[in-house]
Coordinates of C-alpha atoms and ligand atoms in Angstrom, one line a residue:
M242 CA 70.5 96.6 94.7
K243 CA 72.6 99.4 93.2
R244 CA 76.4 98.9 93.5
V245 CA 79.1 101.5 93.8
L246 CA 82.8 101.0 93.0
L247 CA 84.7 103.5 95.1
L248 CA 88.3 104.2 94.0
G249 CA 90.2 105.4 97.1
G250 CA 93.6 106.2 98.4
V251 CA 92.9 109.3 100.5
T252 CA 91.4 110.1 103.9
E253 CA 88.1 111.3 102.5
A254 CA 87.7 108.1 100.5
L255 CA 88.0 106.1 103.7
A256 CA 85.4 108.2 105.4
L257 CA 83.1 107.5 102.4
A258 CA 83.9 103.8 102.5
R259 CA 82.8 103.7 106.1
R260 CA 79.3 104.7 104.9
L261 CA 79.0 102.0 102.3
G262 CA 77.0 98.8 102.8
P263 CA 78.1 95.2 102.0
Q264 CA 77.1 95.3 98.3
H265 CA 79.6 98.1 97.5
L266 CA 83.3 97.8 96.7
Y267 CA 86.2 99.9 97.9
S268 CA 89.3 99.7 95.7
L269 CA 92.8 100.6 96.7
A270 CA 96.0 100.5 94.6
G271 CA 97.9 98.8 97.5
V272 CA 100.5 101.5 98.3
G273 CA 99.0 102.5 101.7
R274 CA 97.3 100.8 104.6
V275 CA 94.3 98.5 103.8
P276 CA 91.5 98.9 106.3
T277 CA 90.1 95.7 107.8
D278 CA 87.1 97.0 109.7
L279 CA 84.8 98.0 106.8
T280 CA 81.3 96.8 106.1
C281 CA 81.8 97.1 102.3
Q282 CA 84.0 94.8 100.3
V283 CA 87.6 95.8 99.9
R284 CA 89.8 95.0 96.9
V285 CA 93.5 95.8 96.4
G286 CA 95.6 96.3 93.2
G287 CA 95.3 97.7 89.7
F288 CA 92.6 96.7 87.1
G289 CA 94.9 96.6 84.0
G290 CA 94.2 100.1 82.6
A291 CA 90.9 101.5 81.4
Q292 CA 90.0 98.4 79.5
G293 CA 90.6 96.2 82.5
L294 CA 88.5 98.5 84.6
E295 CA 85.7 98.5 82.1
H296 CA 85.8 94.7 82.2
F297 CA 85.7 94.8 86.0
I298 CA 82.7 97.2 86.0
R299 CA 80.7 94.9 83.7
E300 CA 81.7 91.7 85.4
Q301 CA 80.8 93.0 88.9
A302 CA 77.6 94.8 87.7
I303 CA 78.8 98.1 89.0
D304 CA 76.2 101.0 88.6
L305 CA 78.4 104.0 89.6
V306 CA 82.1 104.7 89.7
L307 CA 83.2 107.1 92.4
D308 CA 86.7 108.5 91.9
A309 CA 88.0 109.6 95.3
T310 CA 91.6 109.2 94.5
H311 CA 94.4 111.7 95.2
P312 CA 94.4 114.9 93.0
Y313 CA 97.8 113.8 91.6
A314 CA 96.7 110.3 90.7
A315 CA 95.8 111.4 87.2
Q316 CA 96.1 108.0 85.5
I317 CA 93.5 106.1 87.6
S318 CA 91.1 109.2 87.3
Q319 CA 91.4 109.1 83.6
N320 CA 90.9 105.3 83.5
A321 CA 87.8 105.7 85.7
A322 CA 86.2 108.3 83.4
I323 CA 87.0 106.3 80.2
A324 CA 85.9 102.9 81.7
A325 CA 82.6 104.3 83.1
Q326 CA 81.7 105.9 79.8
S327 CA 82.6 102.7 77.9
A328 CA 80.4 100.7 80.3
S329 CA 77.6 103.2 80.0
I330 CA 77.5 104.1 83.7
E331 CA 78.2 107.4 85.4
C332 CA 81.5 108.4 87.0
W333 CA 81.4 110.9 89.9
A334 CA 84.5 112.4 91.5
L335 CA 85.5 113.9 94.7
R336 CA 87.9 116.7 93.8
R337 CA 89.6 118.2 96.8
P338 CA 90.1 122.0 96.4
A339 CA 93.7 123.2 96.1
W340 CA 95.4 125.2 98.8
Q341 CA 95.6 128.9 98.0
A342 CA 98.7 131.0 98.7
G343 CA 98.2 133.9 101.1
P344 CA 99.8 137.3 101.1
N345 CA 102.8 136.1 103.3
D346 CA 103.5 133.0 101.2
D347 CA 106.3 132.7 98.6
W348 CA 105.0 129.9 96.4
R349 CA 106.6 129.2 93.1
E350 CA 104.8 126.7 90.8
V351 CA 106.8 124.2 88.8
S352 CA 105.5 121.8 86.1
D353 CA 107.9 118.9 86.3
W354 CA 111.1 117.5 87.7
A355 CA 113.4 119.5 85.3
E356 CA 111.7 122.8 86.2
L357 CA 111.9 121.9 89.9
I358 CA 115.6 121.2 89.8
T359 CA 116.3 124.6 88.1
A360 CA 114.2 126.4 90.7
L361 CA 116.0 124.6 93.5
A362 CA 119.5 125.6 92.4
P363 CA 119.9 128.6 94.8
F364 CA 119.0 126.6 97.9
Q365 CA 121.0 124.3 100.1
H366 CA 118.6 122.4 102.4
P367 CA 115.4 121.4 100.5
L368 CA 112.7 119.4 102.2
F369 CA 110.9 117.1 99.6
T370 CA 107.4 116.1 100.4
L371 CA 106.4 114.7 97.0
G372 CA 106.4 111.0 97.8
R373 CA 108.9 108.6 96.2
E374 CA 109.8 110.4 93.0
P375 CA 113.0 112.1 94.4
L376 CA 114.4 108.7 95.4
Q377 CA 115.3 108.1 91.8
H378 CA 117.6 111.2 91.8
L379 CA 119.7 110.6 94.9
D380 CA 122.8 110.3 92.8
E381 CA 122.2 113.7 91.2
I382 CA 122.3 115.9 94.4
P383 CA 124.4 119.0 93.6
D384 CA 127.5 119.5 95.8
H385 CA 126.0 122.5 97.6
Q386 CA 122.8 120.7 98.6
F387 CA 121.8 118.4 101.5
W388 CA 118.3 116.9 100.9
T389 CA 115.6 115.9 103.3
L390 CA 113.1 113.6 101.8
R391 CA 109.8 112.5 103.5
A392 CA 107.8 109.6 102.0
L393 CA 105.2 107.2 103.4
D394 CA 107.9 104.6 104.1
A395 CA 111.5 104.9 105.1
Y396 CA 114.3 104.1 102.6
P397 CA 118.1 104.1 103.0
G398 CA 119.5 107.6 102.4
N399 CA 123.1 108.6 101.7
D400 CA 125.5 111.2 103.2
R401 CA 123.7 113.9 101.2
C402 CA 120.2 112.9 101.9
E403 CA 118.2 111.9 105.0
I404 CA 115.0 110.0 104.2
I405 CA 112.2 110.1 106.7
G406 CA 109.3 107.6 106.5
A407 CA 106.2 109.2 108.0
R408 CA 102.4 109.4 107.4
G409 CA 100.2 112.3 108.2
P410 CA 98.5 114.0 109.9
F411 CA 101.5 116.1 110.8
L412 CA 101.6 118.4 113.8
L413 CA 102.7 122.0 113.6
D414 CA 105.3 121.8 116.4
D415 CA 106.8 118.6 114.8
E416 CA 107.0 120.4 111.5
R417 CA 108.7 123.4 113.1
A418 CA 111.2 121.0 114.8
L419 CA 111.9 119.3 111.5
F420 CA 112.6 122.6 109.6
A421 CA 114.9 123.7 112.5
R422 CA 116.8 120.4 112.8
R423 CA 117.4 120.1 109.0
K424 CA 117.9 123.9 108.4
I425 CA 115.2 123.8 105.7
D426 CA 115.5 126.7 103.3
V427 CA 113.0 125.6 100.7
L428 CA 110.0 123.2 100.8
I429 CA 108.9 121.1 97.8
S430 CA 105.3 120.0 97.8
K431 CA 102.3 118.9 95.7
N432 CA 99.2 121.0 96.1
S433 CA 97.2 118.2 97.7
G434 CA 94.8 120.5 99.5
S435 CA 94.8 118.1 102.5
T436 CA 94.5 119.5 106.1
A437 CA 96.6 116.6 107.3
T438 CA 99.7 117.9 105.5
E439 CA 99.0 121.6 105.7
P440 CA 101.1 122.5 108.8
K441 CA 104.4 122.4 106.8
L442 CA 103.0 125.3 104.7
E443 CA 102.4 127.3 107.9
V444 CA 105.9 126.7 109.1
A445 CA 107.3 127.8 105.7
R446 CA 105.1 131.0 106.0
E447 CA 106.4 131.7 109.5
L448 CA 110.0 131.3 108.5
G449 CA 109.7 133.0 105.1
V450 CA 110.8 129.8 103.4
P451 CA 109.8 129.6 99.7
V452 CA 107.7 126.7 98.6
L453 CA 108.1 125.0 95.2
V454 CA 104.7 123.7 94.3
L455 CA 104.3 121.0 91.8
K456 CA 101.4 121.9 89.5
R457 CA 98.3 119.9 89.7
P458 CA 97.5 117.6 86.8
V459 CA 94.4 118.4 84.7
L460 CA 91.9 115.6 85.6
A461 CA 89.5 113.9 83.3
K462 CA 86.0 115.3 83.0
V463 CA 83.3 113.3 84.9
D464 CA 79.5 113.3 85.1
R465 CA 79.5 115.0 88.5
E466 CA 82.1 116.6 90.7
F467 CA 82.0 117.2 94.4
L468 CA 84.4 119.3 96.5
Q469 CA 83.3 118.0 99.9
V470 CA 82.7 114.5 101.1
G471 CA 79.4 115.5 102.8
E472 CA 77.9 116.8 99.5
L473 CA 78.9 113.5 97.8
I474 CA 77.2 111.4 100.6
E475 CA 74.1 113.5 100.2
A476 CA 74.0 113.0 96.4
L477 CA 74.6 109.2 96.9
S478 CA 71.7 109.1 99.3
L479 CA 69.4 111.0 97.0
A480 CA 70.3 108.7 94.1
G481 CA 69.5 105.6 96.2
F482 CA 73.0 104.3 96.7
L483 CA 73.1 104.6 100.5
Ligands
NAP243 P1 98.0 106.8 89.3 O1 99.4 107.1 88.7 O2 96.9 107.6 88.9 O3 97.7 105.2 89.0 C1 98.6 104.3 88.7 C2 97.9 102.9 88.6 O4 97.7 102.4 89.9 C3 96.6 102.9 87.9 O5 96.7 103.0 86.5 C4 95.9 101.7 88.5 O6 96.5 100.5 87.9 C5 96.4 101.7 89.9 N1 95.5 102.4 90.8 C6 95.6 103.6 91.3 N2 94.6 103.9 92.2 C7 93.9 102.7 92.3 C8 92.8 102.3 93.1 N3 92.2 103.2 93.9 N4 92.3 101.0 92.9 C9 92.9 100.2 92.1 N5 94.0 100.5 91.3 C10 94.5 101.8 91.4 O7 98.1 106.8 90.9 P2 99.3 107.1 91.9 O8 99.6 108.5 91.8 O9 100.4 106.0 91.6 O10 98.6 106.8 93.3 C11 98.3 105.4 93.6 C12 97.2 105.4 94.7 O11 97.8 106.2 95.8 C13 96.0 106.2 94.3 O12 94.9 105.4 94.7 C14 96.0 107.5 95.0 O13 94.7 107.9 95.4 C15 96.9 107.2 96.2 N6 97.7 108.4 96.6 C16 98.4 109.0 95.7 C17 99.2 110.1 96.0 C18 100.0 110.9 95.0 O14 100.6 111.9 95.4 N7 99.9 110.5 93.7 C19 99.2 110.6 97.3 C20 98.4 109.9 98.3 C21 97.7 108.8 97.9 P3 95.8 99.8 86.6 O15 96.0 100.7 85.5 O16 96.4 98.5 86.6 O17 94.3 99.7 87.0

């Protein structure tokens, strides 16, 4: 029986995991919720780099690695491609298309934290939706800025920063209310391409608020790439995995 190792961490990966039978494995890093209602096996935690993953693939007699991780999770994607190649099996990936700026959007791409801070200087009330990274910089908030930071879990803030713990999907009206309450004048976002987190971009567009977009990392080359989960399910079925 052919066996898939599905690397997850995003909504589409869970949708895919729900289609997998009991011989298959769904792997999570352990930062988000772990589903308890799946037919396939679920494992949580790192493998110990590309080498550890290769060892795991051989030990568990995996036939195919499916990388359905977040577009900014570049390390595990690279490890998956290297480990699959070393173990002489294929690696397929679900690569979510990026959001595209429309004519009424003011998006400014930044490559890293240093560029982001420079681009942020003219603003007073940024909303960070990058995950936990800004937490390391709470002592560096310039005098003229008051930050709002949204991450998966709540953390203590300070008098210059409110930290909101929240998980998508986010509703348009709630995003509008957040922008109004915190007087947001700039949004900082990854380009995740997820519909669950897209409403914040619509609010920025409505209000004419600029968006600083953290550039997507370049991901490792794999044997096959899919943009939609449906296409991937079809290919798995054709190849006899489902
Ligand atoms: P990363 O930098 O690419 O990976 C860091 C390490 O976490 C990997 O080297 C690996 O540890 C472990 N890891 C990551 N995904 C794993 C998986 N599915 N199963 C087992 N181990 C995994 O990833 P990240 O950006 O920290 O993201 C961690 C997880 O959260 C990913 O699964 C990703 O899909 C999900 N996520 C990330 C973001 C984001 O913005 N980055 C957003 C939403 C969800 P070892 O080297 O020890 O194997």
